[in-house]
Amino acid sequence: MARQQLPAAALVARRVVALGAVILAAACATVETTESGVVGVDRRQTMSALVSEEDINRGAQEAYAQVLAEARAKGVLNRDPAQTARVRTISQRLIAQTPVFRPDAQKWAWEVNVIDVKEINAWCMPGGKIAVYTGMIERLQLTDSELAAVIGHEIAHALREHGRERASRAVTQGLVLGVLGAATGVGQGGVDLAQLALEVTTNLPNSRGQEVEADRIGVELAARAGYDPRAAVTLWQKMDQAASGGPPAFLSTHPASEARQRDVAAYAEKVMPLYHARR
Ligand SMILES: [Zn+2]
């Protein structure tokens, strides 16, 4: 009796899994998050309908508020007013150029804050929540243009919705718990959206392809904002040097390879006319 039931049960289980896979696959759509710009970034992206832009942005907003609250409690949030003003001024000039890639970005609730820790790191959560760590600025002794290069790179990840793209992949592969049973979307599926947003921003590494896109859009944003785009080359050289003394966390997700430096240099040249037009 038991021997007859087992295969049947296994078959049902297999059908359920297959059905789940069909539902997840059907819920995917290819989209273009940004205009291609002078740098020509035009890869079509696959997004799961289960992870909406609204959901991931809401999660990011919550996660960002938590990060800021923790930093405030430790007394490391925006400690140096001059440094905070510098980072915000550069960021605002870059943000002002984002409509070139996606017009809706000017309506985003952008936020820019500096966290006073030694770690070499910077990120932009989905929806435009930026954090720059003082370790990045001070240990690499970044010029304004180099700072614009790193912030422009992070803004580009947000414009391209790379975080949502990675979350989509994780959901489609069933890596996010609670989603298979609730094909209505992560927002209703008992998934911690803030945790998901934090995870895709600070832990799940970008793919090499996403990194290339962020580099290229980043140099265009910098050039359009009036910052020398060639500073992206010296930025990655400085990263490379910093890596020799034990790789910082940022470099594990942003390898400063020679290929990267060559690509950034080529695209910086390509957008030089935009920079000259601003001077
Ligand atoms: Zn990156």
mmCIF file of C-alpha atoms and ligand atoms in Angstrom:
data_model
loop_
_atom_site.group_PDB
_atom_site.id
_atom_site.type_symbol
_atom_site.label_atom_id
_atom_site.label_comp_id
_atom_site.label_asym_id
_atom_site.label_seq_id
_atom_site.Cartn_x
_atom_site.Cartn_y
_atom_site.Cartn_z
ATOM 1 C CA MET A 1 0.000 0.000 0.000
ATOM 2 C CA ALA A 2 2.655 2.419 1.069
ATOM 3 C CA ARG A 3 4.763 1.465 -1.921
ATOM 4 C CA GLN A 4 1.929 2.417 -4.274
ATOM 5 C CA GLN A 5 1.227 5.732 -2.575
ATOM 6 C CA LEU A 6 4.790 6.986 -2.525
ATOM 7 C CA PRO A 7 5.291 7.353 -6.262
ATOM 8 C CA ALA A 8 1.912 9.086 -6.531
ATOM 9 C CA ALA A 9 2.831 11.501 -3.788
ATOM 10 C CA ALA A 10 6.178 12.150 -5.432
ATOM 11 C CA LEU A 11 4.426 12.792 -8.716
ATOM 12 C CA VAL A 12 2.066 15.296 -7.119
ATOM 13 C CA ALA A 13 5.004 16.988 -5.413
ATOM 14 C CA ARG A 14 6.821 17.191 -8.715
ATOM 15 C CA ARG A 15 3.743 18.695 -10.388
ATOM 16 C CA VAL A 16 3.443 21.280 -7.627
ATOM 17 C CA VAL A 17 7.083 22.257 -8.040
ATOM 18 C CA ALA A 18 6.664 22.400 -11.827
ATOM 19 C CA LEU A 19 3.542 24.518 -11.438
ATOM 20 C CA GLY A 20 5.429 26.842 -9.132
ATOM 21 C CA ALA A 21 8.201 27.161 -11.702
ATOM 22 C CA VAL A 22 5.661 27.926 -14.435
ATOM 23 C CA ILE A 23 4.000 30.587 -12.298
ATOM 24 C CA LEU A 24 7.368 32.167 -11.492
ATOM 25 C CA ALA A 25 8.533 32.062 -15.098
ATOM 26 C CA ALA A 26 5.252 33.548 -16.333
ATOM 27 C CA ALA A 27 5.598 36.354 -13.842
ATOM 28 C CA CYS A 28 8.809 37.576 -15.467
ATOM 29 C CA ALA A 29 9.003 40.444 -17.914
ATOM 30 C CA THR A 30 11.845 42.006 -19.854
ATOM 31 C CA VAL A 31 12.107 45.715 -19.326
ATOM 32 C CA GLU A 32 14.321 48.665 -20.117
ATOM 33 C CA THR A 33 14.938 50.609 -16.957
ATOM 34 C CA THR A 34 16.937 53.444 -18.522
ATOM 35 C CA GLU A 35 17.620 55.305 -21.736
ATOM 36 C CA SER A 36 20.898 54.137 -23.250
ATOM 37 C CA GLY A 37 22.723 57.481 -23.053
ATOM 38 C CA VAL A 38 25.852 58.417 -25.016
ATOM 39 C CA VAL A 39 27.573 55.375 -23.487
ATOM 40 C CA GLY A 40 24.968 53.082 -25.095
ATOM 41 C CA VAL A 41 23.848 50.876 -22.199
ATOM 42 C CA ASP A 42 20.888 49.033 -23.714
ATOM 43 C CA ARG A 43 20.711 45.502 -22.266
ATOM 44 C CA ARG A 44 17.136 44.379 -21.719
ATOM 45 C CA GLN A 45 16.601 43.177 -18.159
ATOM 46 C CA THR A 46 14.434 40.399 -16.783
ATOM 47 C CA MET A 47 12.342 41.401 -13.799
ATOM 48 C CA SER A 48 9.992 39.223 -11.811
ATOM 49 C CA ALA A 49 6.540 40.729 -11.384
ATOM 50 C CA LEU A 50 6.738 39.306 -7.867
ATOM 51 C CA VAL A 51 9.302 41.977 -6.957
ATOM 52 C CA SER A 52 7.762 45.283 -7.937
ATOM 53 C CA GLU A 53 9.715 48.515 -8.028
ATOM 54 C CA GLU A 54 7.343 49.851 -5.401
ATOM 55 C CA ASP A 55 8.010 46.918 -3.041
ATOM 56 C CA ILE A 56 11.782 47.047 -3.294
ATOM 57 C CA ASN A 57 11.796 50.846 -2.873
ATOM 58 C CA ARG A 58 9.592 50.578 0.185
ATOM 59 C CA GLY A 59 11.961 47.962 1.603
ATOM 60 C CA ALA A 60 14.947 50.184 0.831
ATOM 61 C CA GLN A 61 13.347 53.151 2.551
ATOM 62 C CA GLU A 62 12.849 51.074 5.692
ATOM 63 C CA ALA A 63 16.323 49.529 5.586
ATOM 64 C CA TYR A 64 17.928 52.930 4.994
ATOM 65 C CA ALA A 65 16.096 54.431 7.974
ATOM 66 C CA GLN A 66 17.429 51.557 10.106
ATOM 67 C CA VAL A 67 21.012 52.098 8.911
ATOM 68 C CA LEU A 68 20.761 55.826 9.678
ATOM 69 C CA ALA A 69 19.200 55.201 13.106
ATOM 70 C CA GLU A 70 22.033 52.806 14.004
ATOM 71 C CA ALA A 71 24.668 55.268 12.791
ATOM 72 C CA ARG A 72 23.014 58.083 14.738
ATOM 73 C CA ALA A 73 22.905 55.969 17.887
ATOM 74 C CA LYS A 74 26.640 55.292 17.537
ATOM 75 C CA GLY A 75 27.351 58.979 16.883
ATOM 76 C CA VAL A 76 28.806 58.302 13.420
ATOM 77 C CA LEU A 77 26.166 59.950 11.232
ATOM 78 C CA ASN A 78 27.272 63.079 9.338
ATOM 79 C CA ARG A 79 29.835 63.973 11.993
ATOM 80 C CA ASP A 80 31.774 66.440 9.912
ATOM 81 C CA PRO A 81 29.419 69.130 8.510
ATOM 82 C CA ALA A 82 31.940 70.261 5.860
ATOM 83 C CA GLN A 83 32.441 66.702 4.630
ATOM 84 C CA THR A 84 28.701 66.021 4.591
ATOM 85 C CA ALA A 85 28.117 69.220 2.605
ATOM 86 C CA ARG A 86 30.835 68.225 0.137
ATOM 87 C CA VAL A 87 29.327 64.757 -0.455
ATOM 88 C CA ARG A 88 25.820 66.194 -0.755
ATOM 89 C CA THR A 89 26.859 68.915 -3.216
ATOM 90 C CA ILE A 90 28.581 66.394 -5.488
ATOM 91 C CA SER A 91 25.642 63.974 -5.208
ATOM 92 C CA GLN A 92 23.070 66.666 -6.007
ATOM 93 C CA ARG A 93 24.960 67.681 -9.137
ATOM 94 C CA LEU A 94 24.951 64.040 -10.287
ATOM 95 C CA ILE A 95 21.297 63.506 -9.338
ATOM 96 C CA ALA A 96 20.360 66.567 -11.411
ATOM 97 C CA GLN A 97 21.620 64.650 -14.470
ATOM 98 C CA THR A 98 19.700 61.415 -13.827
ATOM 99 C CA PRO A 99 16.655 62.372 -15.998
ATOM 100 C CA VAL A 100 18.932 61.862 -19.021
ATOM 101 C CA PHE A 101 18.691 58.155 -18.217
ATOM 102 C CA ARG A 102 15.252 58.011 -16.644
ATOM 103 C CA PRO A 103 12.919 61.000 -16.279
ATOM 104 C CA ASP A 104 11.096 59.556 -13.255
ATOM 105 C CA ALA A 105 14.306 59.683 -11.179
ATOM 106 C CA GLN A 106 13.818 63.393 -10.532
ATOM 107 C CA LYS A 107 10.763 62.480 -8.474
ATOM 108 C CA TRP A 108 12.621 59.931 -6.367
ATOM 109 C CA ALA A 109 13.070 60.683 -2.656
ATOM 110 C CA TRP A 110 16.872 60.908 -2.892
ATOM 111 C CA GLU A 111 18.820 60.979 0.366
ATOM 112 C CA VAL A 112 22.555 61.379 0.892
ATOM 113 C CA ASN A 113 24.373 60.697 4.153
ATOM 114 C CA VAL A 114 27.933 60.156 5.335
ATOM 115 C CA ILE A 115 28.745 57.423 7.833
ATOM 116 C CA ASP A 116 31.937 57.899 9.823
ATOM 117 C CA VAL A 117 33.538 54.454 9.704
ATOM 118 C CA LYS A 118 36.938 53.336 8.412
ATOM 119 C CA GLU A 119 35.498 50.861 5.925
ATOM 120 C CA ILE A 120 36.052 51.671 2.246
ATOM 121 C CA ASN A 121 32.466 51.567 1.065
ATOM 122 C CA ALA A 122 29.648 53.460 -0.634
ATOM 123 C CA TRP A 123 26.269 52.362 -1.929
ATOM 124 C CA CYS A 124 22.949 53.538 -3.255
ATOM 125 C CA MET A 125 19.880 51.538 -2.319
ATOM 126 C CA PRO A 126 16.950 51.135 -4.716
ATOM 127 C CA GLY A 127 15.056 54.409 -5.087
ATOM 128 C CA GLY A 128 18.068 56.648 -4.389
ATOM 129 C CA LYS A 129 19.204 56.156 -0.794
ATOM 130 C CA ILE A 130 22.928 56.948 -0.777
ATOM 131 C CA ALA A 131 25.555 56.308 1.900
ATOM 132 C CA VAL A 132 29.238 57.162 1.629
ATOM 133 C CA TYR A 133 31.625 55.877 4.298
ATOM 134 C CA THR A 134 34.407 58.184 5.466
ATOM 135 C CA GLY A 135 36.918 55.355 4.932
ATOM 136 C CA MET A 136 36.270 55.663 1.199
ATOM 137 C CA ILE A 137 36.892 59.417 1.180
ATOM 138 C CA GLU A 138 39.797 59.638 3.604
ATOM 139 C CA ARG A 139 41.769 56.454 3.075
ATOM 140 C CA LEU A 140 41.712 56.856 -0.698
ATOM 141 C CA GLN A 141 42.068 60.663 -0.431
ATOM 142 C CA LEU A 142 39.460 61.149 -3.128
ATOM 143 C CA THR A 143 39.304 64.328 -5.179
ATOM 144 C CA ASP A 144 35.868 65.784 -5.958
ATOM 145 C CA SER A 145 35.921 64.159 -9.398
ATOM 146 C CA GLU A 146 36.905 60.764 -7.954
ATOM 147 C CA LEU A 147 34.126 61.064 -5.402
ATOM 148 C CA ALA A 148 31.759 61.920 -8.260
ATOM 149 C CA ALA A 149 32.971 58.775 -10.049
ATOM 150 C CA VAL A 150 32.155 56.483 -7.139
ATOM 151 C CA ILE A 151 28.804 58.141 -6.326
ATOM 152 C CA GLY A 152 27.885 58.256 -10.024
ATOM 153 C CA HIS A 153 28.637 54.529 -10.233
ATOM 154 C CA GLU A 154 26.361 53.778 -7.275
ATOM 155 C CA ILE A 155 23.574 56.027 -8.592
ATOM 156 C CA ALA A 156 23.794 54.134 -11.895
ATOM 157 C CA HIS A 157 23.122 50.830 -10.084
ATOM 158 C CA ALA A 158 19.908 52.366 -8.694
ATOM 159 C CA LEU A 159 18.831 53.841 -12.056
ATOM 160 C CA ARG A 160 19.279 50.448 -13.706
ATOM 161 C CA GLU A 161 17.432 48.800 -10.779
ATOM 162 C CA HIS A 162 20.231 46.281 -10.438
ATOM 163 C CA GLY A 163 19.112 45.505 -6.877
ATOM 164 C CA ARG A 164 15.629 44.610 -8.067
ATOM 165 C CA GLU A 165 17.128 42.572 -10.866
ATOM 166 C CA ARG A 166 19.168 40.536 -8.369
ATOM 167 C CA ALA A 167 16.146 40.195 -6.074
ATOM 168 C CA SER A 168 14.129 38.982 -9.093
ATOM 169 C CA ARG A 169 16.710 36.322 -9.807
ATOM 170 C CA ALA A 170 16.742 35.214 -6.179
ATOM 171 C CA VAL A 171 12.948 35.000 -6.100
ATOM 172 C CA THR A 172 12.741 33.142 -9.420
ATOM 173 C CA GLN A 173 15.279 30.626 -8.188
ATOM 174 C CA GLY A 174 13.204 30.159 -5.052
ATOM 175 C CA LEU A 175 16.012 31.524 -2.866
ATOM 176 C CA VAL A 176 13.695 33.887 -1.044
ATOM 177 C CA LEU A 177 11.587 31.990 1.455
ATOM 178 C CA GLY A 178 7.849 32.373 1.473
ATOM 179 C CA VAL A 179 7.498 33.367 -2.158
ATOM 180 C CA LEU A 180 6.663 30.020 -3.771
ATOM 181 C CA GLY A 181 3.538 29.733 -1.700
ATOM 182 C CA ALA A 182 2.429 33.255 -2.453
ATOM 183 C CA ALA A 183 2.526 34.067 -6.131
ATOM 184 C CA THR A 184 0.931 37.411 -5.381
ATOM 185 C CA GLY A 185 4.254 39.170 -4.894
ATOM 186 C CA VAL A 186 6.902 39.545 -2.207
ATOM 187 C CA GLY A 187 4.999 42.475 -0.726
ATOM 188 C CA GLN A 188 2.198 40.101 0.320
ATOM 189 C CA GLY A 189 4.293 36.957 0.693
ATOM 190 C CA GLY A 190 5.639 37.464 4.172
ATOM 191 C CA VAL A 191 9.070 38.456 2.872
ATOM 192 C CA ASP A 192 10.952 41.057 4.873
ATOM 193 C CA LEU A 193 11.288 43.757 2.204
ATOM 194 C CA ALA A 194 13.744 45.831 4.219
ATOM 195 C CA GLN A 195 15.967 42.769 4.674
ATOM 196 C CA LEU A 196 15.699 42.010 0.948
ATOM 197 C CA ALA A 197 16.644 45.591 -0.008
ATOM 198 C CA LEU A 198 19.575 45.594 2.409
ATOM 199 C CA GLU A 199 20.703 42.203 1.151
ATOM 200 C CA VAL A 200 20.735 43.214 -2.523
ATOM 201 C CA THR A 201 22.483 46.507 -1.724
ATOM 202 C CA THR A 202 25.237 45.356 0.575
ATOM 203 C CA ASN A 203 25.605 41.569 0.280
ATOM 204 C CA LEU A 204 24.487 40.063 -3.020
ATOM 205 C CA PRO A 205 27.251 41.037 -5.443
ATOM 206 C CA ASN A 206 26.453 42.683 -8.746
ATOM 207 C CA SER A 207 27.231 40.664 -11.839
ATOM 208 C CA ARG A 208 30.188 41.730 -13.944
ATOM 209 C CA GLY A 209 27.699 42.944 -16.577
ATOM 210 C CA GLN A 210 25.917 45.130 -14.039
ATOM 211 C CA GLU A 211 29.264 46.532 -12.915
ATOM 212 C CA VAL A 212 30.199 47.479 -16.482
ATOM 213 C CA GLU A 213 26.851 49.237 -16.919
ATOM 214 C CA ALA A 214 27.281 51.177 -13.671
ATOM 215 C CA ASP A 215 30.818 52.193 -14.670
ATOM 216 C CA ARG A 216 29.683 53.470 -18.068
ATOM 217 C CA ILE A 217 26.576 55.322 -16.886
ATOM 218 C CA GLY A 218 28.623 56.638 -13.946
ATOM 219 C CA VAL A 219 31.214 58.331 -16.173
ATOM 220 C CA GLU A 220 28.443 59.915 -18.263
ATOM 221 C CA LEU A 221 26.662 61.274 -15.176
ATOM 222 C CA ALA A 222 29.976 62.680 -13.905
ATOM 223 C CA ALA A 223 30.829 64.323 -17.232
ATOM 224 C CA ARG A 224 27.358 65.848 -17.562
ATOM 225 C CA ALA A 225 27.622 67.156 -13.992
ATOM 226 C CA GLY A 226 30.923 68.874 -14.829
ATOM 227 C CA TYR A 227 33.318 66.412 -13.187
ATOM 228 C CA ASP A 228 36.293 65.081 -15.132
ATOM 229 C CA PRO A 229 35.170 61.559 -16.119
ATOM 230 C CA ARG A 230 38.791 60.393 -16.337
ATOM 231 C CA ALA A 231 38.849 60.497 -12.532
ATOM 232 C CA ALA A 232 37.103 57.111 -12.678
ATOM 233 C CA VAL A 233 40.409 55.670 -13.884
ATOM 234 C CA THR A 234 42.432 57.058 -10.965
ATOM 235 C CA LEU A 235 39.632 56.023 -8.589
ATOM 236 C CA TRP A 236 39.961 52.381 -9.609
ATOM 237 C CA GLN A 237 43.758 52.610 -9.487
ATOM 238 C CA LYS A 238 43.495 53.833 -5.905
ATOM 239 C CA MET A 239 41.090 50.987 -5.128
ATOM 240 C CA ASP A 240 43.547 48.552 -6.615
ATOM 241 C CA GLN A 241 46.341 49.911 -4.419
ATOM 242 C CA ALA A 242 44.130 49.781 -1.340
ATOM 243 C CA ALA A 243 43.353 46.149 -2.138
ATOM 244 C CA SER A 244 47.011 45.167 -1.791
ATOM 245 C CA GLY A 245 46.796 45.807 1.951
ATOM 246 C CA GLY A 246 43.929 43.317 2.324
ATOM 247 C CA PRO A 247 40.893 43.798 0.105
ATOM 248 C CA PRO A 248 38.176 46.066 1.554
ATOM 249 C CA ALA A 249 34.575 44.821 1.459
ATOM 250 C CA PHE A 250 33.794 47.152 -1.419
ATOM 251 C CA LEU A 251 36.413 45.463 -3.581
ATOM 252 C CA SER A 252 34.973 42.004 -3.116
ATOM 253 C CA THR A 253 31.946 43.246 -5.069
ATOM 254 C CA HIS A 254 33.914 45.733 -7.189
ATOM 255 C CA PRO A 255 37.105 44.104 -8.441
ATOM 256 C CA ALA A 256 39.444 46.831 -9.710
ATOM 257 C CA SER A 257 40.805 44.736 -12.547
ATOM 258 C CA GLU A 258 42.882 45.988 -15.462
ATOM 259 C CA ALA A 259 39.974 45.174 -17.782
ATOM 260 C CA ARG A 260 37.763 47.437 -15.716
ATOM 261 C CA GLN A 261 40.315 50.268 -15.785
ATOM 262 C CA ARG A 262 40.644 49.936 -19.572
ATOM 263 C CA ASP A 263 36.875 49.988 -20.094
ATOM 264 C CA VAL A 264 36.402 52.988 -17.800
ATOM 265 C CA ALA A 265 39.225 54.854 -19.585
ATOM 266 C CA ALA A 266 37.671 54.196 -23.008
ATOM 267 C CA TYR A 267 34.227 55.361 -21.911
ATOM 268 C CA ALA A 268 35.618 58.388 -20.093
ATOM 269 C CA GLU A 269 37.141 59.482 -23.423
ATOM 270 C CA LYS A 270 33.808 58.930 -25.126
ATOM 271 C CA VAL A 271 32.002 61.344 -22.778
ATOM 272 C CA MET A 272 34.734 64.017 -22.714
ATOM 273 C CA PRO A 273 32.737 66.271 -25.099
ATOM 274 C CA LEU A 274 29.920 66.336 -22.491
ATOM 275 C CA TYR A 275 32.455 67.396 -19.871
ATOM 276 C CA HIS A 276 33.965 70.096 -22.091
ATOM 277 C CA ALA A 277 30.474 71.387 -22.871
ATOM 278 C CA ARG A 278 29.991 72.014 -19.147
ATOM 279 C CA ARG A 279 33.186 74.021 -18.694
HETATM 280 ZN ZN ZN B 1 29.078 48.534 -8.479
#
